[in-house]
Short mmCIF file of C-alpha atoms in Angstrom, two decimals:
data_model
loop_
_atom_site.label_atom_id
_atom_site.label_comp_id
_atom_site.label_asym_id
_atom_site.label_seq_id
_atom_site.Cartn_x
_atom_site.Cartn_y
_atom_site.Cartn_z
CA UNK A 1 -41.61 -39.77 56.66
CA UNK A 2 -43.98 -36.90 57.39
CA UNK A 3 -47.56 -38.32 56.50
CA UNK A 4 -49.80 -39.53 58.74
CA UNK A 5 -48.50 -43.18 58.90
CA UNK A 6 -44.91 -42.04 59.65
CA UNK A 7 -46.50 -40.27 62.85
CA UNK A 8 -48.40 -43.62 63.70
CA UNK A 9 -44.77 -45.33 63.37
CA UNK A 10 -43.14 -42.89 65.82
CA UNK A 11 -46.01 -43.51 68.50
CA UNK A 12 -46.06 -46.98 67.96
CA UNK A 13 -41.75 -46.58 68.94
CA UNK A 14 -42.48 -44.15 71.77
CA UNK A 15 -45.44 -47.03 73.40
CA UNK A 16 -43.73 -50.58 72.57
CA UNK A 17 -39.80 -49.05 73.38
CA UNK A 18 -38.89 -50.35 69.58
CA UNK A 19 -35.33 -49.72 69.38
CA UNK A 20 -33.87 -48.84 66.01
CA UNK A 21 -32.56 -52.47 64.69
CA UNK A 22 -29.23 -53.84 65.68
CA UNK A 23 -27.74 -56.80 64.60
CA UNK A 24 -28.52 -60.03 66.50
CA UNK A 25 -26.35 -62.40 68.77
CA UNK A 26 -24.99 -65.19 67.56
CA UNK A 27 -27.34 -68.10 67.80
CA UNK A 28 -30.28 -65.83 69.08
CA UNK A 29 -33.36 -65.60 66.74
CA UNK A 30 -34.55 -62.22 65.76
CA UNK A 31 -37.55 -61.07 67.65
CA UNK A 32 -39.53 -59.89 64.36
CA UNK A 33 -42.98 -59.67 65.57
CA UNK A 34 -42.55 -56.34 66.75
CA UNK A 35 -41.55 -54.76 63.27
CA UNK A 36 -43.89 -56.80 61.55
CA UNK A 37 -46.76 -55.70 63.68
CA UNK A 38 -45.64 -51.41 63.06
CA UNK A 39 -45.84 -52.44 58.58
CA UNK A 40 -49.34 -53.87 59.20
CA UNK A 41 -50.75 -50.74 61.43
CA UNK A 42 -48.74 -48.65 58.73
CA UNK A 43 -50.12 -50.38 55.83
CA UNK A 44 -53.76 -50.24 57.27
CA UNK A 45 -53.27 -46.47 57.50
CA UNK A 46 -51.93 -45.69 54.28
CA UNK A 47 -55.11 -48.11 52.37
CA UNK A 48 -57.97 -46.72 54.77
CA UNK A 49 -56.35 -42.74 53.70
CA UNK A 50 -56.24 -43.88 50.24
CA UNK A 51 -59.72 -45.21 49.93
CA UNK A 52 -60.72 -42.11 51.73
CA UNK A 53 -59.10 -39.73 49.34
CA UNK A 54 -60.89 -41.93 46.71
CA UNK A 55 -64.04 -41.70 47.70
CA UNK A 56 -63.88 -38.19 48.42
CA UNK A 57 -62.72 -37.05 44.90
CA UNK A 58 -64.96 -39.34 43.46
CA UNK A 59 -68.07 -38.10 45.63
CA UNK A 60 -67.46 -34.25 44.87
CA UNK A 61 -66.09 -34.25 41.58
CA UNK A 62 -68.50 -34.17 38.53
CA UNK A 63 -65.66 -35.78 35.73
CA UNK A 64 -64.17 -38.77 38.10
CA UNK A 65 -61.43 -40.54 36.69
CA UNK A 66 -61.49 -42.32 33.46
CA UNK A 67 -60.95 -46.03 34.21
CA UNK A 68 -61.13 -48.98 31.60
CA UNK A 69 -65.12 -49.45 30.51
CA UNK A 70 -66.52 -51.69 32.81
CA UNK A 71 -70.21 -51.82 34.13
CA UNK A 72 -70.89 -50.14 37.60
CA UNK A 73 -74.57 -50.06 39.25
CA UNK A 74 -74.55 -47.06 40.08
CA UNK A 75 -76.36 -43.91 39.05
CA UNK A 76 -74.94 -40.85 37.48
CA UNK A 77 -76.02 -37.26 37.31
CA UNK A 78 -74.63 -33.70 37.20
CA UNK A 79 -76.14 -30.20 36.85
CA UNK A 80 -74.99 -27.57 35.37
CA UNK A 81 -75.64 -24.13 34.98
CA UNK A 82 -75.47 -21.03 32.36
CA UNK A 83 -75.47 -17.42 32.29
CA UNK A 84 -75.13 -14.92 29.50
CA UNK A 85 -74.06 -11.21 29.05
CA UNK A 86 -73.15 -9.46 32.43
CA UNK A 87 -72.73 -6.03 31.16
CA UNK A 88 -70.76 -4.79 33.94
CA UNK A 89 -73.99 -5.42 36.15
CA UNK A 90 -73.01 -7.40 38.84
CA UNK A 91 -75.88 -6.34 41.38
CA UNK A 92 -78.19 -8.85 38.76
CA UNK A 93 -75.33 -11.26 38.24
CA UNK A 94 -76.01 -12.30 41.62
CA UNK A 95 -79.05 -12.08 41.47
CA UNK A 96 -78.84 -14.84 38.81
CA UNK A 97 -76.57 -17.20 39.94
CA UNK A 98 -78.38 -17.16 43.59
CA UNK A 99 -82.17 -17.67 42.28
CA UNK A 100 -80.27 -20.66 39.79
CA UNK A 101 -78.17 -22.25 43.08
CA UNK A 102 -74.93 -21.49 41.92
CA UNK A 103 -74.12 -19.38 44.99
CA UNK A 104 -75.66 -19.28 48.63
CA UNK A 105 -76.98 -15.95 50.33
CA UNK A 106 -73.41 -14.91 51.50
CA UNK A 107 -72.08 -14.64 47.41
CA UNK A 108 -70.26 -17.47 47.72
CA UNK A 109 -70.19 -21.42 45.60
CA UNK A 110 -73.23 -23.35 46.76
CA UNK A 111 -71.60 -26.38 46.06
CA UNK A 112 -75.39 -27.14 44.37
CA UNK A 113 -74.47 -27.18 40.93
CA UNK A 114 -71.59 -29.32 39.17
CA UNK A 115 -70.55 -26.59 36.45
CA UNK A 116 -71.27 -23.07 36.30
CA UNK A 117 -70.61 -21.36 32.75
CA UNK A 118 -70.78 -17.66 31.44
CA UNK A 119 -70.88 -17.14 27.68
CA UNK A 120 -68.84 -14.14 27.87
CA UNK A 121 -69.62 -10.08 27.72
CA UNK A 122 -68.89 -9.34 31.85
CA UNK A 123 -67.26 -6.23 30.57
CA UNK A 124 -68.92 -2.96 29.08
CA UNK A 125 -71.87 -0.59 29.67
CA UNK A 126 -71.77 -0.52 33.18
CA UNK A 127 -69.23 0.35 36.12
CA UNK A 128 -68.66 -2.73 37.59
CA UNK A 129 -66.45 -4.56 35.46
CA UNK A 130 -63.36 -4.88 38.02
CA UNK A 131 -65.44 -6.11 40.53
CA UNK A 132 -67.28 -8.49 38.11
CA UNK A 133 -64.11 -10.37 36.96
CA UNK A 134 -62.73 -10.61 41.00
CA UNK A 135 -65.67 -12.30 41.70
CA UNK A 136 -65.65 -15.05 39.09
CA UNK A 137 -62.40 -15.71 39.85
CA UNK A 138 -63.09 -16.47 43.48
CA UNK A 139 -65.61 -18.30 42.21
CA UNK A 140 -63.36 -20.47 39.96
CA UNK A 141 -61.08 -21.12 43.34
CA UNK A 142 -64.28 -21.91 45.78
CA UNK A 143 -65.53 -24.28 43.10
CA UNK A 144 -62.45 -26.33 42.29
CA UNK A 145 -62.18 -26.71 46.45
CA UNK A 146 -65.50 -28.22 46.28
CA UNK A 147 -65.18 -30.68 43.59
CA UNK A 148 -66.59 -27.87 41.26
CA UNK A 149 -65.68 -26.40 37.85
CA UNK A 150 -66.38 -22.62 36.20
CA UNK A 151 -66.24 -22.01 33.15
CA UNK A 152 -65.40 -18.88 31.43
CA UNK A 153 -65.60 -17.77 28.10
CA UNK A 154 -64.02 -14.01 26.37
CA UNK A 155 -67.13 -12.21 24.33
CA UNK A 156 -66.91 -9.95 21.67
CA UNK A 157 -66.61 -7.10 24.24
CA UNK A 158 -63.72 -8.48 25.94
CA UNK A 159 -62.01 -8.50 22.62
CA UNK A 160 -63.01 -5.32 21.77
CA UNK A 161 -61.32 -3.56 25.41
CA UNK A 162 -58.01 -6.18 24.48
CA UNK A 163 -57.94 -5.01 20.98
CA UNK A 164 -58.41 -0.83 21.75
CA UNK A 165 -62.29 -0.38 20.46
CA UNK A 166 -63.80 1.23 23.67
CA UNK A 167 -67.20 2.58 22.30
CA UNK A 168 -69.15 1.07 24.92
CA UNK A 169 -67.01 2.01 28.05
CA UNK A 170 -68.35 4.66 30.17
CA UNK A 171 -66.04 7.37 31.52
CA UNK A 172 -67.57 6.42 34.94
CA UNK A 173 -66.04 2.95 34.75
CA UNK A 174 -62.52 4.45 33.62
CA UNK A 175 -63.01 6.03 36.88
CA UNK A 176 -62.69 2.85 38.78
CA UNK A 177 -59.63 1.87 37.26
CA UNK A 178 -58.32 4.92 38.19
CA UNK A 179 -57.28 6.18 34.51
CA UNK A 180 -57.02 5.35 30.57
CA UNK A 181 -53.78 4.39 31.37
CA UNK A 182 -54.61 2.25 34.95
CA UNK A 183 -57.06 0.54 32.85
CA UNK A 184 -55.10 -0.61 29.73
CA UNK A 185 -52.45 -2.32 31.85
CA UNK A 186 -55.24 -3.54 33.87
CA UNK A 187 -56.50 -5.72 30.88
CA UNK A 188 -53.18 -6.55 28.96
CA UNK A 189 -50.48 -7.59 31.67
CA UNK A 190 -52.27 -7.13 35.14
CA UNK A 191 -54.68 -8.63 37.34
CA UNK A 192 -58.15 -8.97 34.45
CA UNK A 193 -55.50 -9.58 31.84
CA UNK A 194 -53.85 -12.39 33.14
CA UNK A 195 -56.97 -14.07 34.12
CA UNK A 196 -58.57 -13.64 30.56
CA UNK A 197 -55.31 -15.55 29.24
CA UNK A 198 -55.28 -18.09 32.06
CA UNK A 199 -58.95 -19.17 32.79
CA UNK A 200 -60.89 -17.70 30.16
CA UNK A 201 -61.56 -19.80 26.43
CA UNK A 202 -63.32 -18.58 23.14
CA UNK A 203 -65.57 -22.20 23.04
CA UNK A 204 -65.98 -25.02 25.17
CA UNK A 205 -66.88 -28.43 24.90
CA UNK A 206 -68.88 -29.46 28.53
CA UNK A 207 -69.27 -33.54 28.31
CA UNK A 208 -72.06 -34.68 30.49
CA UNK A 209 -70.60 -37.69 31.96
CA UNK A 210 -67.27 -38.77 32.91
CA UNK A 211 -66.34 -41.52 30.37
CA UNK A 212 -66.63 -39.02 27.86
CA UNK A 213 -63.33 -37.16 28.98
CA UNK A 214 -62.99 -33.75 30.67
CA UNK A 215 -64.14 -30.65 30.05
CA UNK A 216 -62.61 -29.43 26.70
CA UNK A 217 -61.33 -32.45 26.22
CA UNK A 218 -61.26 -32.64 22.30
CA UNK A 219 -63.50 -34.01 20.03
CA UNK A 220 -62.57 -36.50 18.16
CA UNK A 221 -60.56 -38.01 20.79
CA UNK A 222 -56.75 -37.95 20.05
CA UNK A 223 -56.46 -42.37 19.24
CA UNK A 224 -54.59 -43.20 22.78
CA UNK A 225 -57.33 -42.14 24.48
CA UNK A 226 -60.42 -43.56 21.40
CA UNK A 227 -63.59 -43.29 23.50
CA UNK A 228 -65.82 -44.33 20.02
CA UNK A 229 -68.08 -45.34 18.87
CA UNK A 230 -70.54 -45.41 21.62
CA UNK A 231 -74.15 -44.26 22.30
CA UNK A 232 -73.46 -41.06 24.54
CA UNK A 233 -70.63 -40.10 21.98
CA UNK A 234 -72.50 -36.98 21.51
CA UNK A 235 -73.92 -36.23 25.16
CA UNK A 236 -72.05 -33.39 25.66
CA UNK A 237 -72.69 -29.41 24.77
CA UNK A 238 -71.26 -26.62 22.96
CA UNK A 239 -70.64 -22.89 24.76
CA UNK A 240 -69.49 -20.55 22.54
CA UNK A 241 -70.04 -16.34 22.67
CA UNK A 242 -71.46 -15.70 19.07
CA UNK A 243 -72.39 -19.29 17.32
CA UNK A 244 -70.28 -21.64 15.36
CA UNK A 245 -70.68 -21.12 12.09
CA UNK A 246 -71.31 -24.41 9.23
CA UNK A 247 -68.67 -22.53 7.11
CA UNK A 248 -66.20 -21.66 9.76
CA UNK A 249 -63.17 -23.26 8.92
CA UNK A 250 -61.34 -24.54 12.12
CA UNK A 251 -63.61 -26.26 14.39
CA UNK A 252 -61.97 -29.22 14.04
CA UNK A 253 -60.82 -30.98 16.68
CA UNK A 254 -63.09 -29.14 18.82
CA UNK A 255 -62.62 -27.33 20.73
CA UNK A 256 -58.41 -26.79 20.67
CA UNK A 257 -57.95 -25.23 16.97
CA UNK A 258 -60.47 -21.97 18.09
CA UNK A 259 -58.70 -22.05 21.56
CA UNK A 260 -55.89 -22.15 20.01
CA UNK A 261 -56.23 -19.74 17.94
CA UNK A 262 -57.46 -17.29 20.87
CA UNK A 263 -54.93 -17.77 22.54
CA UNK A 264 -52.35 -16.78 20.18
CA UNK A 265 -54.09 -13.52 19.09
CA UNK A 266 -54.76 -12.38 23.02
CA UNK A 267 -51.39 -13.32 23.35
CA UNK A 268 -50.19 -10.57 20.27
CA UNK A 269 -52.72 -8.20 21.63
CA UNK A 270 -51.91 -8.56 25.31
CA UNK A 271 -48.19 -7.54 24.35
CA UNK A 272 -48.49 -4.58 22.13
CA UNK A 273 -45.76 -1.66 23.26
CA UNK A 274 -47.10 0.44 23.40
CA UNK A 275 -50.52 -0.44 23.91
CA UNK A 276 -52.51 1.91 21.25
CA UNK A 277 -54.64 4.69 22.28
CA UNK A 278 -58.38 3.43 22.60
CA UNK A 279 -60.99 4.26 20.05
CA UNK A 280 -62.86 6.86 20.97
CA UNK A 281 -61.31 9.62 20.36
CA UNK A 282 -58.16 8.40 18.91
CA UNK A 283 -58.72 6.17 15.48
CA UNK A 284 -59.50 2.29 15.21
CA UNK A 285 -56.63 0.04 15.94
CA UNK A 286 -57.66 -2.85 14.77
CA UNK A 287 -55.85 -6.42 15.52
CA UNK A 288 -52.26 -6.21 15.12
CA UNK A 289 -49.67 -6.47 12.16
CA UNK A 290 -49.28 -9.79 12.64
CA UNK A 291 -52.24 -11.34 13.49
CA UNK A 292 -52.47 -14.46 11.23
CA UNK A 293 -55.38 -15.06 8.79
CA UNK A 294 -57.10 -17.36 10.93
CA UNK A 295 -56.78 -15.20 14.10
CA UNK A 296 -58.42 -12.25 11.36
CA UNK A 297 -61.38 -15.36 10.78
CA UNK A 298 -61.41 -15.71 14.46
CA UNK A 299 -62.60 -11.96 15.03
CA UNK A 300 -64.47 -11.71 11.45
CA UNK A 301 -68.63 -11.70 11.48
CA UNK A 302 -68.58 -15.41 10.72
CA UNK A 303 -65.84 -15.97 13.70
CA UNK A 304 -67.25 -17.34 17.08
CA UNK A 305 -67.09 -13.98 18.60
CA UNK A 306 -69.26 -12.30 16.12
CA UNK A 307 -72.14 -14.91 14.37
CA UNK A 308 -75.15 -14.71 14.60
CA UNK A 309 -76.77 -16.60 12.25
CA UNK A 310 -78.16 -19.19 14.58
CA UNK A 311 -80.07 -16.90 16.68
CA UNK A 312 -81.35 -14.81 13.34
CA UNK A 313 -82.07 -17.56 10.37
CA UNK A 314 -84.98 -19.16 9.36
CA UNK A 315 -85.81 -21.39 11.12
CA UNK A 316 -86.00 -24.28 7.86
CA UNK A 317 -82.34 -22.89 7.20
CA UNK A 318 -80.98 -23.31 10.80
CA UNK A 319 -82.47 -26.69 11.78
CA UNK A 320 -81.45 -28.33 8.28
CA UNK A 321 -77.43 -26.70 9.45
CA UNK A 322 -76.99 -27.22 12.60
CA UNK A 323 -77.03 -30.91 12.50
CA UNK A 324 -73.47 -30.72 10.50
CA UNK A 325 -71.63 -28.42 12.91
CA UNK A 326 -73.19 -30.49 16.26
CA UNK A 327 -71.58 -33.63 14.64
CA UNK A 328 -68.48 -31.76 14.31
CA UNK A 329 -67.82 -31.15 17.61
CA UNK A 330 -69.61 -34.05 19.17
CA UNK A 331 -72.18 -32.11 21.07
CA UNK A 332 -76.04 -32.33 20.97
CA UNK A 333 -76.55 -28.64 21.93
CA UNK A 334 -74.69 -24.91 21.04
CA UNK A 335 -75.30 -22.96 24.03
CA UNK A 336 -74.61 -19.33 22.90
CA UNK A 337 -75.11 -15.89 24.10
CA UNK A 338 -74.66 -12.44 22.32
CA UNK A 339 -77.96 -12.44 20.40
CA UNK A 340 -80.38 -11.04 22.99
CA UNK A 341 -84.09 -11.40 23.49
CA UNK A 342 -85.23 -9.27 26.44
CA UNK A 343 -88.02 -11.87 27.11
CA UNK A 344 -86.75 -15.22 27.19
CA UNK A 345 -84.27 -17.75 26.62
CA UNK A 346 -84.44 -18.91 23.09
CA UNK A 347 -84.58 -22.72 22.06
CA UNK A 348 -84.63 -23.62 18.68
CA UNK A 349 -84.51 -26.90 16.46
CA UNK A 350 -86.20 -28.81 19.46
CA UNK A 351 -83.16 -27.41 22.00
CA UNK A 352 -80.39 -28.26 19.30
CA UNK A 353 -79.52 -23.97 19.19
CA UNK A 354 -80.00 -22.27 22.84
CA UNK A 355 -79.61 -18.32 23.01
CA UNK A 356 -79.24 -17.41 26.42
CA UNK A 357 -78.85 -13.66 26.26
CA UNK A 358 -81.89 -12.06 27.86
CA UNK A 359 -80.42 -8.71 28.76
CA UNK A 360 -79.65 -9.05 32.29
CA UNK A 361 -77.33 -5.99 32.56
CA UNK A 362 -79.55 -2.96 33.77
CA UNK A 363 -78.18 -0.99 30.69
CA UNK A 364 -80.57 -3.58 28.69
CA UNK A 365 -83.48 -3.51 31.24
CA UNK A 366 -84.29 -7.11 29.91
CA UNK A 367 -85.03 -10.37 32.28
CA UNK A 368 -82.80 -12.08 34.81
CA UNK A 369 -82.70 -15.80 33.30
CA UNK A 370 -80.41 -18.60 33.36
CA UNK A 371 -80.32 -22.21 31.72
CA UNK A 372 -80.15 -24.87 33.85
CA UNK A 373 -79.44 -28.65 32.94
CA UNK A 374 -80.40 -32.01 34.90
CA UNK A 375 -78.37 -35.13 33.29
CA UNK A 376 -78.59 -38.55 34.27
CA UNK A 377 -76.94 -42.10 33.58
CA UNK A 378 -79.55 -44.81 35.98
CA UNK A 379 -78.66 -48.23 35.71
CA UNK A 380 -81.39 -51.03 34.76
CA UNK A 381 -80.97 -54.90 34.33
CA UNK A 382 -78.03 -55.88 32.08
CA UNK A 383 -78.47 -56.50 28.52
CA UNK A 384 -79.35 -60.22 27.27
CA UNK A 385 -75.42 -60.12 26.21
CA UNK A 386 -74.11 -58.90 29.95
CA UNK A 387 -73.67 -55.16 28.77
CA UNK A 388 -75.00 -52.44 31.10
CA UNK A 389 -78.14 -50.86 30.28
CA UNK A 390 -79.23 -47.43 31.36
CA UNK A 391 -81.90 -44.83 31.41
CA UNK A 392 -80.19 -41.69 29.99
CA UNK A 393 -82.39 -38.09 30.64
CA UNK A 394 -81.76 -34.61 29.85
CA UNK A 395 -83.88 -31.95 31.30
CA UNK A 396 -83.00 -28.08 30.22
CA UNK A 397 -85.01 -25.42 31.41
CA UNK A 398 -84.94 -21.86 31.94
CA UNK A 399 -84.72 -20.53 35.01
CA UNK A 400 -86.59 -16.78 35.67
CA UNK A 401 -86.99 -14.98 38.55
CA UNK A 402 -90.67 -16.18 39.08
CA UNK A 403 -91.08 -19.60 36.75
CA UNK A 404 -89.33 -21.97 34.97
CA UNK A 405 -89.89 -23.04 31.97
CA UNK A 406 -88.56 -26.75 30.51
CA UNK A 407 -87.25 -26.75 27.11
CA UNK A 408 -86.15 -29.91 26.58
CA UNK A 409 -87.09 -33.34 28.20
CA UNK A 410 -85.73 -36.16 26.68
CA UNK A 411 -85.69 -40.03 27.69
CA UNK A 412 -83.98 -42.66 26.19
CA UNK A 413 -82.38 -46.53 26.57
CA UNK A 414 -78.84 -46.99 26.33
CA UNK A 415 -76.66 -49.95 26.47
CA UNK A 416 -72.77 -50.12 26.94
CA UNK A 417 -70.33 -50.10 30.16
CA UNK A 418 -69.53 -45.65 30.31
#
C-alpha cells in the first residue's frame, strides 16, 4: 500500500512492535485485538479521506455528480461568464475578463466565476493571436484545478486560417510566427492546431444545474441516462459563433451532430499535404475534395459559422422562430457572437437571442463588454405531495467597463427533486 492509510499501518507496526502474523501454539488463543485495532484506525482514515475528497469536488465543482433524484435542502447557484470576438487583441481581452471576474490582477483564473466561454474569432486583424490562444489554454488548465470549466468555441475566422483564406491576417502577425510556412504548421499539426481539435467545439450546450447533465451533454438525453420530463428541462443555454439556423438540418441531438461534424472537417483540413498556399496572393482553396455535404452545410451562410439571421431579422420574424430551434436543443437562450454592435450587447425576444459581439478588438474600436449570468436553485417548504419545491432565478446582464446593464430577470416556482 502507498496511500495514506498504508503509512498509518506502518507507524502503527513501528509504535505497538506488531509482528507480521505467525501461526499460533497449540492450545494458545490468538491475541487479535491488536490487528483488529490497525483495520479500525485504517478504515477511519480511508472514510474521513473519502468524505473529504467528496466534499471538496462537490464544493468547487459547478456540475457535481449526477445521483438518483432525491430532494436535498440545499441551495444551488453558478455564474457564468461570456466573451465575444478577440481579434487578436489580447491587451482588451484582459481587460474583459478582469472587469467581469474571470481572472484576478496577476492574469490568472479568479476562481469567481463557474464557466467562462468565448464565442470564437481570437484569431485575425491583430498581432497577437499566438499569445491569445496560450493564454486560454492556461486558462482551461487553472480552471479545471479549481473546480472550473472554459469553454471554447472555433469562429468563422479560425476556419478561414484552417481552411487557407487569410484576407484578414496582417503581415505583422506572420511575423510572429516567424513565416508563411512557421505559421501553417502552427495551426494544422502544432501547438494552436492541436488545441483547436482538442478543446475547441463549433456549439455548446452549457446546462445551468447539475441534474441536467454536463456540459455538452446532449439534448435529448441518450434513454440510459432519460433526465425528462421535468421543469428545468430547458434551463440550460446555447453558444454558438454565427446562430443556429430554424432550417439547418443537423442540430439534432444537440449539440454532438454539429460537433461532430467539426470535427471531421478540421480533421480533413488539419491533414492536407501539402497544406495549400494561403489566399492572398495565391487563389481560394476552398474546403477539401472530400469534405462531405454536411461538412459543405457546416461552413455554408446558413451553417453555424456563418448565420446571421438572428442578429439581422425582424424582429416579428425572429421571435415567432426562435422558439422552434430553442426547443430543439433544450436551451432557453442562443448566446452568439459574430454579428457586432459597437455599442452594446444585443438582447432580443425578451433575452431568448443574445449577440455578444461589441467589437472589443482595437481593429473595431467598439466597447469592452461581456455577459454575465447569476442562476439559482433555493429550496422552500416541500410540496403538499413531499416533492421539493424551489425558487428558480436567472439574472443576465451586461457587463461594461463603467455600468451594467440587466437584461433579463426572471423568477419562478418549481417543484421536483433536481
Amino acid at each position: 500500500m502507498g496511500s495514506a492509510a498504508a503509512r498509518v499501518v506502518r507507524a502503527l507496526h513501528r509504535t505497538t512492535s506488531i509482528m507480521p502474523p505467525s501461526r499460533p501454539r497449540a492450545g494458545r488463543a490468538c491475541p487479535a485485538f491488536p490487528l483488529i485495532f490497525v483495520v479500525v484506525v485504517v478504515f477511519c482514515v480511508l472514510a474521513a479521506s473519502y468524505q473529504t475528497n467528496i466534499r471538496s469536488f462537490l464544493r468547487l465543482s459547478p456540475f457535481p455528480v449526477t445521483t438518483p433524484p432525491q430532494h436535498v435542502n440545499a441551495k444551488r447557484s453558478s455564474r457564468i461568464v461570456a466573451v465575444g470576438d478577440l481579434h487578436g487583441d489580447i491587451g482588451n481581452a484582459q481587460k474583459v475578463l478582469r472587469m467581469a471576474g474571470v481572472i484576478d490582477a496577476s492574469g490568472a483564473w479568479s476562481g469567481d466565476v463557474d464557466v467562462f466561454v468565448q464565442t470564437g474569432d481570437i484569431i485575425d486583424r491583430g498581432d497577437d493571436t499566438i499569445k491569445l490562444f496560450v493564454w486560454m489554454e492556461e486558462l482551461r488548465v487553472q480552471a479545471q484545478r479549481a473546480g472550473g470549466r472554459v469553454l471554447s468555441h472555433l469562429g468563422n475566422h479560425e476556419w478561414m486560417n484552417a481552411i487557407g483564406d487569410w484576407r484578414y491576417v496582417h503581415d505583422s502577425e506572420i511575423k510572429t510566427f516567424g513565416s508563411v510556412a512557421a505559421r501553417q504548421e502552427m495551426l494544422s499539426t502544432g501547438r494552436l492546431g492541436k488545441a483547436w481539435a482538442t478543446n475547441y467545439t463549433t456549439t455548446s450546450r452549457l446546462p445551468l444545474h447539475g441534474s441536467l447533465g454536463q456540459p455538452n451533454d446532449d439534448y435529448p438525453p441518450p434513454r440510459h441516462a432519460q433526465r425528462l420530463p421535468s421543469p428545468i428541462s430547458h434551463a440550460a443555454y446555447s453558444f454558438v459563433h454565427g446562430g443556429l439556423a430554424p432550417n439547418y438540418p443537423d442540430l439534432v441531438p444537440f449539440p454532438s451532430a454539429i460537433n461532430a461534424l467539426g470535427q471531421s472537417l478540421l480533421r480533413k483540413l488539419q491533414t492536407r499535404k501539402p497544406q495549400p498556399s494561403p489566399h492572398p496572393p495565391a487563389r481560394y482553396p476552398g474546403l477539401p475534395d472530400n469534405a462531405t455535404p454536411a461538412e459543405r452545410e457546416l461552413y455554408d451562410t446558413d451553417g453555424p459559422l456563418w448565420y446571421r439571421g438572428w442578429a439581422l431579422g425582424e424582429e416579428h420574424l425572429v421571435c415567432n422562430a426562435v422558439g422552434t430551434v430553442l426547443e430543439k436543443t433544450g436551451t432557453r437562450r442562443m448566446i452568439m457572437g459574430h454579428t457586432p454592435n459597437f455599442e452594446q450587447i444585443i438582447s432580443r425576444c425578451g433575452g431568448q437571442i443574445i449577440v455578444i459581439d461589441t467589437g472589443i478588438s482595437h481593429a473595431y474600436g467598439g466597447v469592452l463588454s461581456a455577459l454575465s449570468v447569476d442562476y439559482s436553485l433555493t429550496p422552500l417548504d416541500p410540496s403538499s405531495s413531499g416533492q421539493g419545491r424551489w425558487t428558480e432565478k436567472e439574472v443576465v446582464k451586461a457587463v461594461y467597463e463603467h455600468h451594467e446593464e440587466v437584461l433579463v430577470k426572471e423568477e419562478r416556482e418549481v417543484i421536483g427533486d433536481f
